[in-house]
Amino acid sequence: MSPSPHVRVQINLSRIRSNVQAVGKLTGVPVIAVVKADAYGLGAGPVSAAIADLVAGYYVFDLREAIQAKLANTGRRTIVLRGESSNPADYTPLGAQPAVWNADAATALKFASPILSVDTGQQRFGVSLEDRQAIDAILKVGAVREAFTHATRVDQASALSAALRERVPVLHAAGTALLGEPAARLDAVRPGLALYQGAVKVVTRLVEVVDSGRPAGYSGFIVPRHGVILAGYSNGLGAGPCRINGRAGRILEVGMQSAFVECAPGDRVGDEVELLGDAVTVEEVVAAWRSSPQEALLRMTAMGERRYTQA
Ligand SMILES: *Cc1c(COP(=O)(O)O)cnc(C)c1O
């Protein structure tokens, strides 16, 4: 998959800032911004810089992401899930704190302010909450001041709190799905998706418009008037909704590097086709692609050249 030179991906940094502020207001606790996977495709560098004054820190999957996004320059700390290094010197200069889930890692990374990752159901990247012996061994190292779990249900957050409230000063569990649940908020929230909602607009233009009425394309679809855009499977596009001249439209058929869209009588070559934005929501795209919001965002943001706006 590669970006199309004919597609523009507009990222609204002000919207991301207001999303962070809304999460802070709703939850009343510090926000740790999840900027893994290049901030879900929006660009971890520009995104993290734009919200540095509003967040308590960042969360990424690996060290490479923290380095590439220059998170050290934000002045905030970064939680790294899988650092793949047991050398504290690989973390501390970056303001990075490794997640740990065994006593060996906690010991090796004692001077990198390690954070305990607790498994409450995902069954990966964490010590099982039921394995009290292993948790005791990690805490005995004496370096852990913070613990988190990747919760999808309130009871997972509550279980973390019940087990560690008296032993670890800072606990967090909630991503986007649990922001509305007071019992899951604990001492911080860790949203990804919620920060990016409504911040991406993906547009292209009609390069051909044809009055047809006869079978067209591979599938032989028939519409009175169709247009062609220069985005296709190779750019990550799927059939689904779009918006042309303020009117709801459809992507009728997708090819490798182009796609057919349904057009109205007034639509002309050069007119803008919105693939995602105010009028075409991520939810609509998810329904059409039978995808998840995360995957839809990643594909949409990879479809063309990214540009950043403040307004
Ligand atoms: C990705 C991730 C999140 C954010 O999830 P969203 O549903 O996008 O808010 C939170 N915590 C952990 C540990 C994650 O890996």
Tab-separated table of C-alpha atoms and ligand atoms in Angstrom:
chain	number	residue	atom	x	y	z
A	1	MET	CA	0.000	0.000	0.000
A	2	SER	CA	1.325	3.484	-0.841
A	3	PRO	CA	-0.056	7.016	-0.664
A	4	SER	CA	-1.714	8.486	-3.740
A	5	PRO	CA	-0.183	11.801	-4.889
A	6	HIS	CA	-3.744	12.881	-5.670
A	7	VAL	CA	-5.108	12.506	-2.141
A	8	ARG	CA	-4.681	15.046	0.647
A	9	VAL	CA	-4.877	14.017	4.294
A	10	GLN	CA	-5.584	17.065	6.460
A	11	ILE	CA	-4.880	16.708	10.156
A	12	ASN	CA	-6.478	19.294	12.399
A	13	LEU	CA	-4.156	19.743	15.371
A	14	SER	CA	-6.565	22.140	17.109
A	15	ARG	CA	-9.217	19.452	17.079
A	16	ILE	CA	-6.795	17.004	18.709
A	17	ARG	CA	-6.051	19.623	21.374
A	18	SER	CA	-9.732	20.142	22.069
A	19	ASN	CA	-10.242	16.372	22.190
A	20	VAL	CA	-7.534	16.117	24.862
A	21	GLN	CA	-9.142	18.965	26.794
A	22	ALA	CA	-12.554	17.309	26.553
A	23	VAL	CA	-11.164	14.029	27.897
A	24	GLY	CA	-9.491	15.888	30.766
A	25	LYS	CA	-12.708	17.709	31.578
A	26	LEU	CA	-14.842	14.567	31.390
A	27	THR	CA	-12.553	12.397	33.504
A	28	GLY	CA	-10.927	14.917	35.848
A	29	VAL	CA	-7.643	12.986	35.811
A	30	PRO	CA	-4.364	13.424	33.882
A	31	VAL	CA	-4.352	12.277	30.259
A	32	ILE	CA	-1.629	9.980	28.973
A	33	ALA	CA	-1.832	10.271	25.185
A	34	VAL	CA	-1.450	7.034	23.257
A	35	VAL	CA	0.623	7.950	20.192
A	36	LYS	CA	1.675	4.434	19.150
A	37	ALA	CA	1.497	3.422	15.474
A	38	ASP	CA	2.457	6.980	14.468
A	39	ALA	CA	-0.493	8.316	16.444
A	40	TYR	CA	-2.847	5.958	14.598
A	41	GLY	CA	-1.486	7.333	11.343
A	42	LEU	CA	-1.931	11.036	12.165
A	43	GLY	CA	1.803	11.531	12.814
A	44	ALA	CA	3.211	11.019	16.299
A	45	GLY	CA	5.746	13.869	15.959
A	46	PRO	CA	3.367	16.730	15.097
A	47	VAL	CA	0.559	15.307	17.255
A	48	SER	CA	2.683	14.913	20.384
A	49	ALA	CA	4.203	18.381	19.988
A	50	ALA	CA	0.751	19.943	19.562
A	51	ILE	CA	-0.601	18.553	22.843
A	52	ALA	CA	2.516	18.538	25.043
A	53	ASP	CA	1.197	21.234	27.377
A	54	LEU	CA	-2.100	19.381	27.871
A	55	VAL	CA	-0.958	15.840	28.648
A	56	ALA	CA	0.804	14.088	31.524
A	57	GLY	CA	2.795	11.915	29.143
A	58	TYR	CA	2.674	9.583	26.189
A	59	TYR	CA	2.372	5.875	25.581
A	60	VAL	CA	4.048	4.047	22.674
A	61	PHE	CA	4.600	0.425	21.702
A	62	ASP	CA	8.380	0.452	21.282
A	63	LEU	CA	11.433	2.669	21.706
A	64	ARG	CA	11.791	3.287	17.985
A	65	GLU	CA	8.460	5.125	18.029
A	66	ALA	CA	9.588	7.363	20.887
A	67	ILE	CA	12.801	8.213	19.040
A	68	GLN	CA	11.189	8.828	15.652
A	69	ALA	CA	8.532	11.110	17.121
A	70	LYS	CA	11.200	12.943	19.160
A	71	LEU	CA	9.070	12.550	22.273
A	72	ALA	CA	12.082	13.494	24.400
A	73	ASN	CA	11.736	17.045	23.061
A	74	THR	CA	8.234	17.437	24.494
A	75	GLY	CA	9.491	17.547	28.074
A	76	ARG	CA	6.952	14.864	29.005
A	77	ARG	CA	7.608	11.267	29.995
A	78	THR	CA	6.768	8.352	27.703
A	79	ILE	CA	5.637	4.863	28.689
A	80	VAL	CA	7.184	2.245	26.385
A	81	LEU	CA	5.418	-1.115	26.320
A	82	ARG	CA	8.093	-3.262	24.682
A	83	GLY	CA	11.421	-1.509	24.843
A	84	GLU	CA	13.408	-4.645	23.975
A	85	SER	CA	16.343	-3.300	25.925
A	86	SER	CA	17.281	-4.010	29.516
A	87	ASN	CA	19.661	-1.073	29.623
A	88	PRO	CA	18.300	1.945	31.533
A	89	ALA	CA	20.510	4.217	29.398
A	90	ASP	CA	18.317	3.404	26.406
A	91	TYR	CA	15.342	4.937	28.221
A	92	THR	CA	16.247	7.723	30.618
A	93	PRO	CA	17.769	10.173	28.086
A	94	LEU	CA	14.484	9.941	26.151
A	95	GLY	CA	12.318	10.497	29.193
A	96	ALA	CA	11.073	6.975	28.525
A	97	GLN	CA	9.863	4.541	31.174
A	98	PRO	CA	9.750	0.842	30.311
A	99	ALA	CA	6.793	-1.360	31.103
A	100	VAL	CA	7.910	-4.490	32.971
A	101	TRP	CA	6.107	-7.702	33.869
A	102	ASN	CA	8.753	-9.866	35.481
A	103	ALA	CA	11.246	-9.411	38.295
A	104	ASP	CA	14.298	-9.747	36.036
A	105	ALA	CA	13.216	-6.825	33.872
A	106	ALA	CA	12.232	-4.803	36.949
A	107	THR	CA	15.695	-5.400	38.405
A	108	ALA	CA	17.626	-4.616	35.222
A	109	LEU	CA	15.548	-1.481	34.623
A	110	LYS	CA	15.393	-0.396	38.247
A	111	PHE	CA	16.938	2.987	37.446
A	112	ALA	CA	14.677	3.690	34.462
A	113	SER	CA	11.518	4.180	36.571
A	114	PRO	CA	9.846	0.993	35.340
A	115	ILE	CA	6.064	0.718	35.216
A	116	LEU	CA	4.317	-2.517	36.060
A	117	SER	CA	2.130	-3.907	33.292
A	118	VAL	CA	-0.647	-6.068	34.722
A	119	ASP	CA	-2.686	-8.515	32.681
A	120	THR	CA	-6.356	-8.510	33.610
A	121	GLY	CA	-7.646	-10.390	30.607
A	122	GLN	CA	-5.766	-9.552	27.413
A	123	GLN	CA	-3.273	-12.326	28.186
A	124	ARG	CA	-0.272	-10.608	26.695
A	125	PHE	CA	2.415	-8.112	27.710
A	126	GLY	CA	1.685	-8.231	31.409
A	127	VAL	CA	1.952	-10.181	34.631
A	128	SER	CA	-1.299	-11.927	35.481
A	129	LEU	CA	-3.149	-10.251	38.297
A	130	GLU	CA	-3.722	-13.727	39.685
A	131	ASP	CA	-0.005	-14.446	39.927
A	132	ARG	CA	0.479	-12.754	43.304
A	133	GLN	CA	3.884	-14.352	43.742
A	134	ALA	CA	5.217	-12.825	40.548
A	135	ILE	CA	3.712	-9.431	41.432
A	136	ASP	CA	5.275	-9.608	44.899
A	137	ALA	CA	8.654	-10.403	43.351
A	138	ILE	CA	8.418	-7.423	40.975
A	139	LEU	CA	7.340	-5.012	43.706
A	140	LYS	CA	10.069	-6.303	46.013
A	141	VAL	CA	12.678	-4.912	43.607
A	142	GLY	CA	11.502	-1.578	44.944
A	143	ALA	CA	11.445	0.512	41.774
A	144	VAL	CA	7.810	0.422	40.688
A	145	ARG	CA	5.719	3.534	41.463
A	146	GLU	CA	3.097	3.065	38.796
A	147	ALA	CA	1.077	0.197	37.329
A	148	PHE	CA	-1.391	-0.138	34.481
A	149	THR	CA	-3.594	-2.643	32.745
A	150	HIS	CA	-5.059	-2.651	29.242
A	151	ALA	CA	-8.697	-2.826	30.293
A	152	THR	CA	-11.728	-3.173	28.071
A	153	ARG	CA	-14.203	-3.592	30.944
A	154	VAL	CA	-14.745	-1.732	34.194
A	155	ASP	CA	-14.230	-4.848	36.320
A	156	GLN	CA	-10.663	-5.137	35.003
A	157	ALA	CA	-9.880	-1.605	36.185
A	158	SER	CA	-11.526	-2.345	39.530
A	159	ALA	CA	-9.504	-5.546	39.913
A	160	LEU	CA	-6.268	-3.640	39.316
A	161	SER	CA	-7.275	-1.077	41.890
A	162	ALA	CA	-8.377	-3.657	44.477
A	163	ALA	CA	-5.113	-5.564	44.182
A	164	LEU	CA	-2.610	-2.703	44.032
A	165	ARG	CA	-4.200	0.441	45.482
A	166	GLU	CA	-2.253	0.145	48.741
A	167	ARG	CA	1.014	-0.909	47.118
A	168	VAL	CA	1.489	1.238	44.011
A	169	PRO	CA	0.874	5.018	44.120
A	170	VAL	CA	-0.328	5.558	40.534
A	171	LEU	CA	-2.722	3.249	38.682
A	172	HIS	CA	-4.359	3.532	35.273
A	173	ALA	CA	-6.492	1.326	33.086
A	174	ALA	CA	-8.909	3.201	30.821
A	175	GLY	CA	-8.497	3.701	27.106
A	176	THR	CA	-11.150	5.257	24.891
A	177	ALA	CA	-13.816	2.623	25.573
A	178	LEU	CA	-13.838	3.292	29.338
A	179	LEU	CA	-13.567	7.092	29.464
A	180	GLY	CA	-17.253	7.345	30.339
A	181	GLU	CA	-16.908	4.973	33.285
A	182	PRO	CA	-16.004	6.840	36.496
A	183	ALA	CA	-14.923	3.612	38.216
A	184	ALA	CA	-12.353	2.905	35.501
A	185	ARG	CA	-10.589	6.280	35.598
A	186	LEU	CA	-8.342	5.645	38.622
A	187	ASP	CA	-5.337	8.052	38.606
A	188	ALA	CA	-5.049	8.718	34.873
A	189	VAL	CA	-6.604	7.728	31.555
A	190	ARG	CA	-4.760	6.472	28.505
A	191	PRO	CA	-6.827	7.136	25.371
A	192	GLY	CA	-5.724	6.805	21.772
A	193	LEU	CA	-8.687	6.797	19.429
A	194	ALA	CA	-10.675	9.405	21.381
A	195	LEU	CA	-7.925	11.969	20.766
A	196	TYR	CA	-8.099	11.599	17.008
A	197	GLN	CA	-11.836	11.630	16.471
A	198	GLY	CA	-12.949	14.233	13.944
A	199	ALA	CA	-9.375	15.424	13.347
A	200	VAL	CA	-8.806	13.912	9.915
A	201	LYS	CA	-10.145	15.013	6.564
A	202	VAL	CA	-9.233	13.054	3.442
A	203	VAL	CA	-9.997	14.617	0.071
A	204	THR	CA	-9.309	14.088	-3.610
A	205	ARG	CA	-10.738	15.430	-6.875
A	206	LEU	CA	-12.769	14.151	-9.798
A	207	VAL	CA	-10.422	13.611	-12.757
A	208	GLU	CA	-13.071	12.322	-15.178
A	209	VAL	CA	-16.836	12.721	-15.264
A	210	VAL	CA	-18.910	10.636	-17.676
A	211	ASP	CA	-22.598	10.693	-18.592
A	212	SER	CA	-23.010	6.983	-18.895
A	213	GLY	CA	-26.228	5.100	-18.225
A	214	ARG	CA	-24.536	1.981	-19.593
A	215	PRO	CA	-22.661	-0.805	-17.786
A	216	ALA	CA	-19.313	0.516	-16.599
A	217	GLY	CA	-16.220	-0.674	-14.742
A	218	TYR	CA	-15.364	-4.274	-13.924
A	219	SER	CA	-18.687	-5.002	-12.316
A	220	GLY	CA	-20.835	-3.409	-15.007
A	221	PHE	CA	-22.552	-1.032	-12.622
A	222	ILE	CA	-25.062	1.308	-14.223
A	223	VAL	CA	-25.564	4.913	-13.105
A	224	PRO	CA	-26.566	7.995	-15.146
A	225	ARG	CA	-23.345	9.857	-14.378
A	226	HIS	CA	-20.113	8.684	-12.779
A	227	GLY	CA	-16.781	10.198	-11.873
A	228	VAL	CA	-13.282	8.824	-11.450
A	229	ILE	CA	-10.866	9.558	-8.585
A	230	LEU	CA	-7.176	8.669	-8.363
A	231	ALA	CA	-7.219	6.500	-5.274
A	232	GLY	CA	-7.735	2.762	-5.189
A	233	TYR	CA	-6.895	-0.490	-3.466
A	234	SER	CA	-3.163	0.203	-3.712
A	235	ASN	CA	-3.750	3.313	-1.611
A	236	GLY	CA	-5.964	1.537	0.925
A	237	LEU	CA	-9.343	2.660	-0.391
A	238	GLY	CA	-12.440	0.478	-0.175
A	239	ALA	CA	-15.947	0.942	-1.520
A	240	GLY	CA	-17.987	3.130	0.796
A	241	PRO	CA	-19.377	6.588	1.439
A	242	CYS	CA	-18.072	9.890	0.084
A	243	ARG	CA	-19.252	13.463	-0.278
A	244	ILE	CA	-19.272	15.484	-3.500
A	245	ASN	CA	-20.366	19.135	-3.596
A	246	GLY	CA	-22.100	18.811	-0.254
A	247	ARG	CA	-24.063	15.759	-1.330
A	248	ALA	CA	-23.786	12.241	0.055
A	249	GLY	CA	-22.290	9.994	-2.607
A	250	ARG	CA	-20.943	6.518	-3.012
A	251	ILE	CA	-17.736	4.944	-4.155
A	252	LEU	CA	-19.223	2.455	-6.590
A	253	GLU	CA	-16.240	0.367	-7.523
A	254	VAL	CA	-12.605	0.384	-6.526
A	255	GLY	CA	-9.679	-0.466	-8.808
A	256	MET	CA	-5.966	-0.647	-8.146
A	257	GLN	CA	-5.192	3.075	-8.454
A	258	SER	CA	-8.565	4.607	-9.179
A	259	ALA	CA	-12.193	4.313	-8.202
A	260	PHE	CA	-15.607	5.138	-9.652
A	261	VAL	CA	-17.933	7.441	-7.743
A	262	GLU	CA	-21.573	8.242	-8.347
A	263	CYS	CA	-22.052	11.803	-9.640
A	264	ALA	CA	-24.947	14.262	-9.919
A	265	PRO	CA	-25.634	16.462	-12.965
A	266	GLY	CA	-23.733	19.466	-11.573
A	267	ASP	CA	-20.529	17.634	-10.666
A	268	ARG	CA	-17.507	18.599	-12.783
A	269	VAL	CA	-13.900	17.513	-13.259
A	270	GLY	CA	-11.851	19.143	-10.502
A	271	ASP	CA	-14.625	19.060	-7.905
A	272	GLU	CA	-13.603	17.886	-4.458
A	273	VAL	CA	-14.514	14.415	-3.240
A	274	GLU	CA	-14.414	13.990	0.537
A	275	LEU	CA	-13.491	10.438	1.577
A	276	LEU	CA	-13.399	11.215	5.302
A	277	GLY	CA	-14.218	14.370	7.234
A	278	ASP	CA	-17.093	16.379	8.678
A	279	ALA	CA	-19.617	14.779	6.364
A	280	VAL	CA	-18.144	11.291	6.115
A	281	THR	CA	-17.442	9.921	9.574
A	282	VAL	CA	-15.087	7.154	10.617
A	283	GLU	CA	-18.147	5.197	11.784
A	284	GLU	CA	-19.672	5.273	8.292
A	285	VAL	CA	-16.388	4.127	6.759
A	286	VAL	CA	-16.080	1.364	9.365
A	287	ALA	CA	-19.565	0.127	8.485
A	288	ALA	CA	-18.782	0.096	4.766
A	289	TRP	CA	-15.364	-1.531	5.144
A	290	ARG	CA	-16.464	-3.935	7.886
A	291	SER	CA	-13.440	-2.708	9.731
A	292	SER	CA	-12.539	-1.174	13.100
A	293	PRO	CA	-12.114	2.577	13.727
A	294	GLN	CA	-8.399	1.992	14.329
A	295	GLU	CA	-7.906	0.220	11.007
A	296	ALA	CA	-10.064	2.721	9.127
A	297	LEU	CA	-8.027	5.633	10.526
A	298	LEU	CA	-4.722	3.967	9.649
A	299	ARG	CA	-5.817	3.258	6.099
A	300	MET	CA	-7.344	6.705	5.610
A	301	THR	CA	-4.327	8.595	6.930
A	302	ALA	CA	-1.978	6.491	4.767
A	303	MET	CA	-3.944	7.269	1.620
A	304	GLY	CA	-2.202	10.507	0.714
A	305	GLU	CA	0.167	13.263	1.727
A	306	ARG	CA	-0.431	14.517	5.281
A	307	ARG	CA	-0.874	18.226	5.916
A	308	TYR	CA	-1.350	19.897	9.257
A	309	THR	CA	-3.691	22.728	10.118
A	310	GLN	CA	-4.149	24.593	13.385
A	311	ALA	CA	-7.716	25.677	12.737
B	1	LIG	C1	-3.545	1.191	22.336
B	1	LIG	C2	-3.632	1.249	23.790
B	1	LIG	C3	-4.495	2.155	24.424
B	1	LIG	C4	-5.421	3.086	23.681
B	1	LIG	O1	-6.542	2.426	23.178
B	1	LIG	P1	-7.748	3.251	22.511
B	1	LIG	O2	-8.840	2.283	22.461
B	1	LIG	O3	-7.284	3.700	21.169
B	1	LIG	O4	-8.026	4.413	23.404
B	1	LIG	C5	-4.465	2.209	25.801
B	1	LIG	N1	-3.662	1.410	26.522
B	1	LIG	C6	-2.845	0.505	25.959
B	1	LIG	C7	-2.003	-0.345	26.821
B	1	LIG	C8	-2.798	0.389	24.578
B	1	LIG	O5	-1.975	-0.502	24.019
